[in-house]
Amino acid sequence: MKSETPLQVAAFLDTRPGHVKQTFGILDALHRLTEIQIFQVSLPHLPVQGEIMNWIKYFITPTSNRFADLEGCDFMIGTGSRTHVPMLTCKKQYNIPAVTCMTPTPMLIDTFDLCFVPQHDRVADAKNIFFTTGPPNRSQSRENHDPNLGLILIGGKDEKSH
């Protein structure tokens, strides 16, 4: 049974397709339960100096109008480290709960209201951690699996995370 008043959700999106799919995987699942209205915030790829400036602004700037149109959203969600500072800036300014679909850096875990974290990341359990089996995605079970068939995934070494 879906609600009559849609949830207002700000989706912070970087330019990485996998991150966008993770964010919308959560939003798709939520939409199956209730009505939602999504406000997309596209974040440009910034050079290192721009990312550093975002961090400086987060810590020393008391207010900003950058996300004024998101005031009143029920929560915001994003995937990717480039979404963290903009979301936390918005949270600081407008007190909007922040949700991430990944494991944030250890110093930021407690600043998020909810973190969807894949079990394989081996993060310590905490009140704001929700463990997932793999990263969130848009796939849905069709309930028509053939028990005589299987899938083997062969991949390379991911030195960045494992």
PDB file of C-alpha atoms in Angstrom:
ATOM      1  CA  MET A   1       0.000   0.000   0.000  1.00  0.00           C
ATOM      2  CA  LYS A   2       1.582   3.269  -1.113  1.00  0.00           C
ATOM      3  CA  SER A   3       1.361   6.545   0.759  1.00  0.00           C
ATOM      4  CA  GLU A   4      -0.621   9.467  -0.677  1.00  0.00           C
ATOM      5  CA  THR A   5       2.061  12.025   0.185  1.00  0.00           C
ATOM      6  CA  PRO A   6       5.291  11.153  -1.626  1.00  0.00           C
ATOM      7  CA  LEU A   7       8.599  11.154   0.205  1.00  0.00           C
ATOM      8  CA  GLN A   8      10.803  13.998  -0.995  1.00  0.00           C
ATOM      9  CA  VAL A   9      14.259  12.572  -1.744  1.00  0.00           C
ATOM     10  CA  ALA A  10      17.377  14.365  -2.962  1.00  0.00           C
ATOM     11  CA  ALA A  11      19.590  12.026  -5.022  1.00  0.00           C
ATOM     12  CA  PHE A  12      23.190  13.256  -5.179  1.00  0.00           C
ATOM     13  CA  LEU A  13      24.725  11.815  -8.339  1.00  0.00           C
ATOM     14  CA  ASP A  14      28.335  11.833  -9.446  1.00  0.00           C
ATOM     15  CA  THR A  15      29.307  10.959 -13.016  1.00  0.00           C
ATOM     16  CA  ARG A  16      30.075   7.265 -12.381  1.00  0.00           C
ATOM     17  CA  PRO A  17      27.393   4.927 -13.843  1.00  0.00           C
ATOM     18  CA  GLY A  18      27.933   2.270 -11.162  1.00  0.00           C
ATOM     19  CA  HIS A  19      27.334   4.797  -8.397  1.00  0.00           C
ATOM     20  CA  VAL A  20      24.164   6.053 -10.069  1.00  0.00           C
ATOM     21  CA  LYS A  21      22.905   2.450 -10.372  1.00  0.00           C
ATOM     22  CA  GLN A  22      23.560   1.823  -6.673  1.00  0.00           C
ATOM     23  CA  THR A  23      21.683   4.958  -5.642  1.00  0.00           C
ATOM     24  CA  PHE A  24      18.729   4.153  -7.873  1.00  0.00           C
ATOM     25  CA  GLY A  25      18.777   0.516  -6.721  1.00  0.00           C
ATOM     26  CA  ILE A  26      17.841   1.746  -3.239  1.00  0.00           C
ATOM     27  CA  LEU A  27      15.371   4.310  -4.600  1.00  0.00           C
ATOM     28  CA  ASP A  28      13.680   1.715  -6.860  1.00  0.00           C
ATOM     29  CA  ALA A  29      13.209  -0.626  -3.886  1.00  0.00           C
ATOM     30  CA  LEU A  30      11.814   2.226  -1.793  1.00  0.00           C
ATOM     31  CA  HIS A  31       9.452   3.198  -4.613  1.00  0.00           C
ATOM     32  CA  ARG A  32       8.010  -0.318  -4.593  1.00  0.00           C
ATOM     33  CA  LEU A  33       6.915   0.413  -1.001  1.00  0.00           C
ATOM     34  CA  THR A  34       5.811   4.049  -1.170  1.00  0.00           C
ATOM     35  CA  GLU A  35       5.511   7.030  -3.474  1.00  0.00           C
ATOM     36  CA  ILE A  36       8.666   9.107  -3.788  1.00  0.00           C
ATOM     37  CA  GLN A  37       9.568  12.297  -5.565  1.00  0.00           C
ATOM     38  CA  ILE A  38      13.237  12.494  -6.523  1.00  0.00           C
ATOM     39  CA  PHE A  39      15.221  15.709  -6.871  1.00  0.00           C
ATOM     40  CA  GLN A  40      18.447  14.935  -8.722  1.00  0.00           C
ATOM     41  CA  VAL A  41      21.589  16.867  -7.805  1.00  0.00           C
ATOM     42  CA  SER A  42      24.284  16.355 -10.451  1.00  0.00           C
ATOM     43  CA  LEU A  43      27.781  16.813  -9.123  1.00  0.00           C
ATOM     44  CA  PRO A  44      30.463  17.685 -11.661  1.00  0.00           C
ATOM     45  CA  HIS A  45      33.832  15.981 -11.604  1.00  0.00           C
ATOM     46  CA  LEU A  46      36.172  18.394  -9.837  1.00  0.00           C
ATOM     47  CA  PRO A  47      39.958  18.502  -9.967  1.00  0.00           C
ATOM     48  CA  VAL A  48      41.753  17.751  -6.692  1.00  0.00           C
ATOM     49  CA  GLN A  49      41.881  21.463  -5.839  1.00  0.00           C
ATOM     50  CA  GLY A  50      38.075  21.683  -6.150  1.00  0.00           C
ATOM     51  CA  GLU A  51      37.588  18.698  -3.844  1.00  0.00           C
ATOM     52  CA  ILE A  52      39.946  20.262  -1.294  1.00  0.00           C
ATOM     53  CA  MET A  53      37.985  23.523  -1.479  1.00  0.00           C
ATOM     54  CA  ASN A  54      34.745  21.590  -0.829  1.00  0.00           C
ATOM     55  CA  TRP A  55      36.269  20.153   2.355  1.00  0.00           C
ATOM     56  CA  ILE A  56      37.523  23.561   3.494  1.00  0.00           C
ATOM     57  CA  LYS A  57      34.096  25.112   2.872  1.00  0.00           C
ATOM     58  CA  TYR A  58      32.430  22.270   4.771  1.00  0.00           C
ATOM     59  CA  PHE A  59      34.515  22.904   7.880  1.00  0.00           C
ATOM     60  CA  ILE A  60      34.698  26.710   7.906  1.00  0.00           C
ATOM     61  CA  THR A  61      31.644  28.055   6.090  1.00  0.00           C
ATOM     62  CA  PRO A  62      28.670  28.367   8.443  1.00  0.00           C
ATOM     63  CA  THR A  63      25.977  28.666   5.760  1.00  0.00           C
ATOM     64  CA  SER A  64      25.479  28.276   2.026  1.00  0.00           C
ATOM     65  CA  ASN A  65      22.589  28.752  -0.404  1.00  0.00           C
ATOM     66  CA  ARG A  66      23.833  26.039  -2.753  1.00  0.00           C
ATOM     67  CA  PHE A  67      21.178  23.504  -1.771  1.00  0.00           C
ATOM     68  CA  ALA A  68      18.365  25.836  -0.690  1.00  0.00           C
ATOM     69  CA  ASP A  69      15.893  24.197  -3.073  1.00  0.00           C
ATOM     70  CA  LEU A  70      16.338  20.898  -1.179  1.00  0.00           C
ATOM     71  CA  GLU A  71      15.158  22.298   2.141  1.00  0.00           C
ATOM     72  CA  GLY A  72      12.242  20.214   3.318  1.00  0.00           C
ATOM     73  CA  CYS A  73      13.397  16.968   1.697  1.00  0.00           C
ATOM     74  CA  ASP A  74      12.787  13.902   3.850  1.00  0.00           C
ATOM     75  CA  PHE A  75      16.293  12.590   3.216  1.00  0.00           C
ATOM     76  CA  MET A  76      19.143  12.618   0.712  1.00  0.00           C
ATOM     77  CA  ILE A  77      21.028   9.701  -0.754  1.00  0.00           C
ATOM     78  CA  GLY A  78      24.189   9.268  -2.798  1.00  0.00           C
ATOM     79  CA  THR A  79      26.976   6.879  -3.705  1.00  0.00           C
ATOM     80  CA  GLY A  80      30.629   7.704  -4.214  1.00  0.00           C
ATOM     81  CA  SER A  81      33.085   9.727  -2.177  1.00  0.00           C
ATOM     82  CA  ARG A  82      32.430  12.800  -4.342  1.00  0.00           C
ATOM     83  CA  THR A  83      28.870  12.916  -2.986  1.00  0.00           C
ATOM     84  CA  HIS A  84      29.901  12.896   0.674  1.00  0.00           C
ATOM     85  CA  VAL A  85      30.956  16.500   1.266  1.00  0.00           C
ATOM     86  CA  PRO A  86      28.057  18.027  -0.705  1.00  0.00           C
ATOM     87  CA  MET A  87      25.551  15.829   1.160  1.00  0.00           C
ATOM     88  CA  LEU A  88      27.107  16.553   4.541  1.00  0.00           C
ATOM     89  CA  THR A  89      27.132  20.273   3.729  1.00  0.00           C
ATOM     90  CA  CYS A  90      23.415  20.057   2.937  1.00  0.00           C
ATOM     91  CA  LYS A  91      22.801  18.069   6.139  1.00  0.00           C
ATOM     92  CA  LYS A  92      24.671  20.653   8.185  1.00  0.00           C
ATOM     93  CA  GLN A  93      22.718  23.533   6.633  1.00  0.00           C
ATOM     94  CA  TYR A  94      19.190  22.083   6.497  1.00  0.00           C
ATOM     95  CA  ASN A  95      19.285  19.148   8.933  1.00  0.00           C
ATOM     96  CA  ILE A  96      18.271  16.656   6.212  1.00  0.00           C
ATOM     97  CA  PRO A  97      19.175  13.016   7.009  1.00  0.00           C
ATOM     98  CA  ALA A  98      22.013  11.715   4.819  1.00  0.00           C
ATOM     99  CA  VAL A  99      22.197   8.169   3.426  1.00  0.00           C
ATOM    100  CA  THR A 100      25.130   6.681   1.525  1.00  0.00           C
ATOM    101  CA  CYS A 101      25.145   3.470  -0.519  1.00  0.00           C
ATOM    102  CA  MET A 102      28.732   2.566   0.269  1.00  0.00           C
ATOM    103  CA  THR A 103      31.270   2.451   3.048  1.00  0.00           C
ATOM    104  CA  PRO A 104      32.386   6.016   3.718  1.00  0.00           C
ATOM    105  CA  THR A 105      35.853   6.781   5.027  1.00  0.00           C
ATOM    106  CA  PRO A 106      36.097   5.877   8.729  1.00  0.00           C
ATOM    107  CA  MET A 107      36.105   9.515   9.870  1.00  0.00           C
ATOM    108  CA  LEU A 108      32.750  10.099   8.126  1.00  0.00           C
ATOM    109  CA  ILE A 109      30.806   6.944   9.068  1.00  0.00           C
ATOM    110  CA  ASP A 110      29.227   8.542  12.149  1.00  0.00           C
ATOM    111  CA  THR A 111      28.185  11.673  10.219  1.00  0.00           C
ATOM    112  CA  PHE A 112      25.773   9.685   8.012  1.00  0.00           C
ATOM    113  CA  ASP A 113      22.361   8.730   9.319  1.00  0.00           C
ATOM    114  CA  LEU A 114      22.389   5.470   7.348  1.00  0.00           C
ATOM    115  CA  CYS A 115      25.064   3.620   5.379  1.00  0.00           C
ATOM    116  CA  PHE A 116      24.203   0.707   3.079  1.00  0.00           C
ATOM    117  CA  VAL A 117      27.434  -1.283   3.359  1.00  0.00           C
ATOM    118  CA  PRO A 118      28.287  -4.500   1.486  1.00  0.00           C
ATOM    119  CA  GLN A 119      29.196  -7.298   3.924  1.00  0.00           C
ATOM    120  CA  HIS A 120      32.430  -7.923   1.988  1.00  0.00           C
ATOM    121  CA  ASP A 121      33.734  -4.516   3.157  1.00  0.00           C
ATOM    122  CA  ARG A 122      34.097  -6.013   6.658  1.00  0.00           C
ATOM    123  CA  VAL A 123      32.987  -2.900   8.535  1.00  0.00           C
ATOM    124  CA  ALA A 124      32.227  -3.078  12.252  1.00  0.00           C
ATOM    125  CA  ASP A 125      28.530  -3.172  13.070  1.00  0.00           C
ATOM    126  CA  ALA A 126      27.050   0.148  14.176  1.00  0.00           C
ATOM    127  CA  LYS A 127      23.583   1.631  14.659  1.00  0.00           C
ATOM    128  CA  ASN A 128      23.735   3.478  11.288  1.00  0.00           C
ATOM    129  CA  ILE A 129      25.067   0.524   9.255  1.00  0.00           C
ATOM    130  CA  PHE A 130      22.772  -1.683   7.157  1.00  0.00           C
ATOM    131  CA  PHE A 131      24.666  -4.593   5.644  1.00  0.00           C
ATOM    132  CA  THR A 132      23.896  -5.662   2.082  1.00  0.00           C
ATOM    133  CA  THR A 133      24.897  -8.731   0.097  1.00  0.00           C
ATOM    134  CA  GLY A 134      27.025  -6.961  -2.487  1.00  0.00           C
ATOM    135  CA  PRO A 135      26.459  -3.363  -3.515  1.00  0.00           C
ATOM    136  CA  PRO A 136      22.868  -2.172  -4.043  1.00  0.00           C
ATOM    137  CA  ASN A 137      21.693  -2.453  -7.645  1.00  0.00           C
ATOM    138  CA  ARG A 138      18.598  -2.256  -9.816  1.00  0.00           C
ATOM    139  CA  SER A 139      18.312  -6.005 -10.469  1.00  0.00           C
ATOM    140  CA  GLN A 140      15.171  -7.803  -9.350  1.00  0.00           C
ATOM    141  CA  SER A 141      14.607 -11.510  -8.953  1.00  0.00           C
ATOM    142  CA  ARG A 142      12.186 -12.960 -11.491  1.00  0.00           C
ATOM    143  CA  GLU A 143      11.792 -16.107  -9.361  1.00  0.00           C
ATOM    144  CA  ASN A 144      12.466 -18.330 -12.398  1.00  0.00           C
ATOM    145  CA  HIS A 145      15.933 -19.671 -11.644  1.00  0.00           C
ATOM    146  CA  ASP A 146      16.840 -23.041 -13.177  1.00  0.00           C
ATOM    147  CA  PRO A 147      18.601 -25.091 -10.457  1.00  0.00           C
ATOM    148  CA  ASN A 148      20.578 -26.918 -13.176  1.00  0.00           C
ATOM    149  CA  LEU A 149      22.213 -23.701 -14.406  1.00  0.00           C
ATOM    150  CA  GLY A 150      24.810 -21.536 -12.740  1.00  0.00           C
ATOM    151  CA  LEU A 151      26.954 -18.518 -13.316  1.00  0.00           C
ATOM    152  CA  ILE A 152      30.653 -18.167 -12.718  1.00  0.00           C
ATOM    153  CA  LEU A 153      32.113 -14.676 -12.562  1.00  0.00           C
ATOM    154  CA  ILE A 154      35.801 -14.337 -13.301  1.00  0.00           C
ATOM    155  CA  GLY A 155      37.417 -11.069 -12.428  1.00  0.00           C
ATOM    156  CA  GLY A 156      40.704  -9.446 -11.756  1.00  0.00           C
ATOM    157  CA  LYS A 157      42.339  -8.069  -8.689  1.00  0.00           C
ATOM    158  CA  ASP A 158      40.911  -4.771  -7.442  1.00  0.00           C
ATOM    159  CA  GLU A 159      43.898  -3.190  -5.723  1.00  0.00           C
ATOM    160  CA  LYS A 160      41.906  -0.084  -4.785  1.00  0.00           C
ATOM    161  CA  SER A 161      39.506  -1.832  -2.400  1.00  0.00           C
ATOM    162  CA  HIS A 162      40.499  -5.489  -1.904  1.00  0.00           C
TER     163      HIS A 162
END
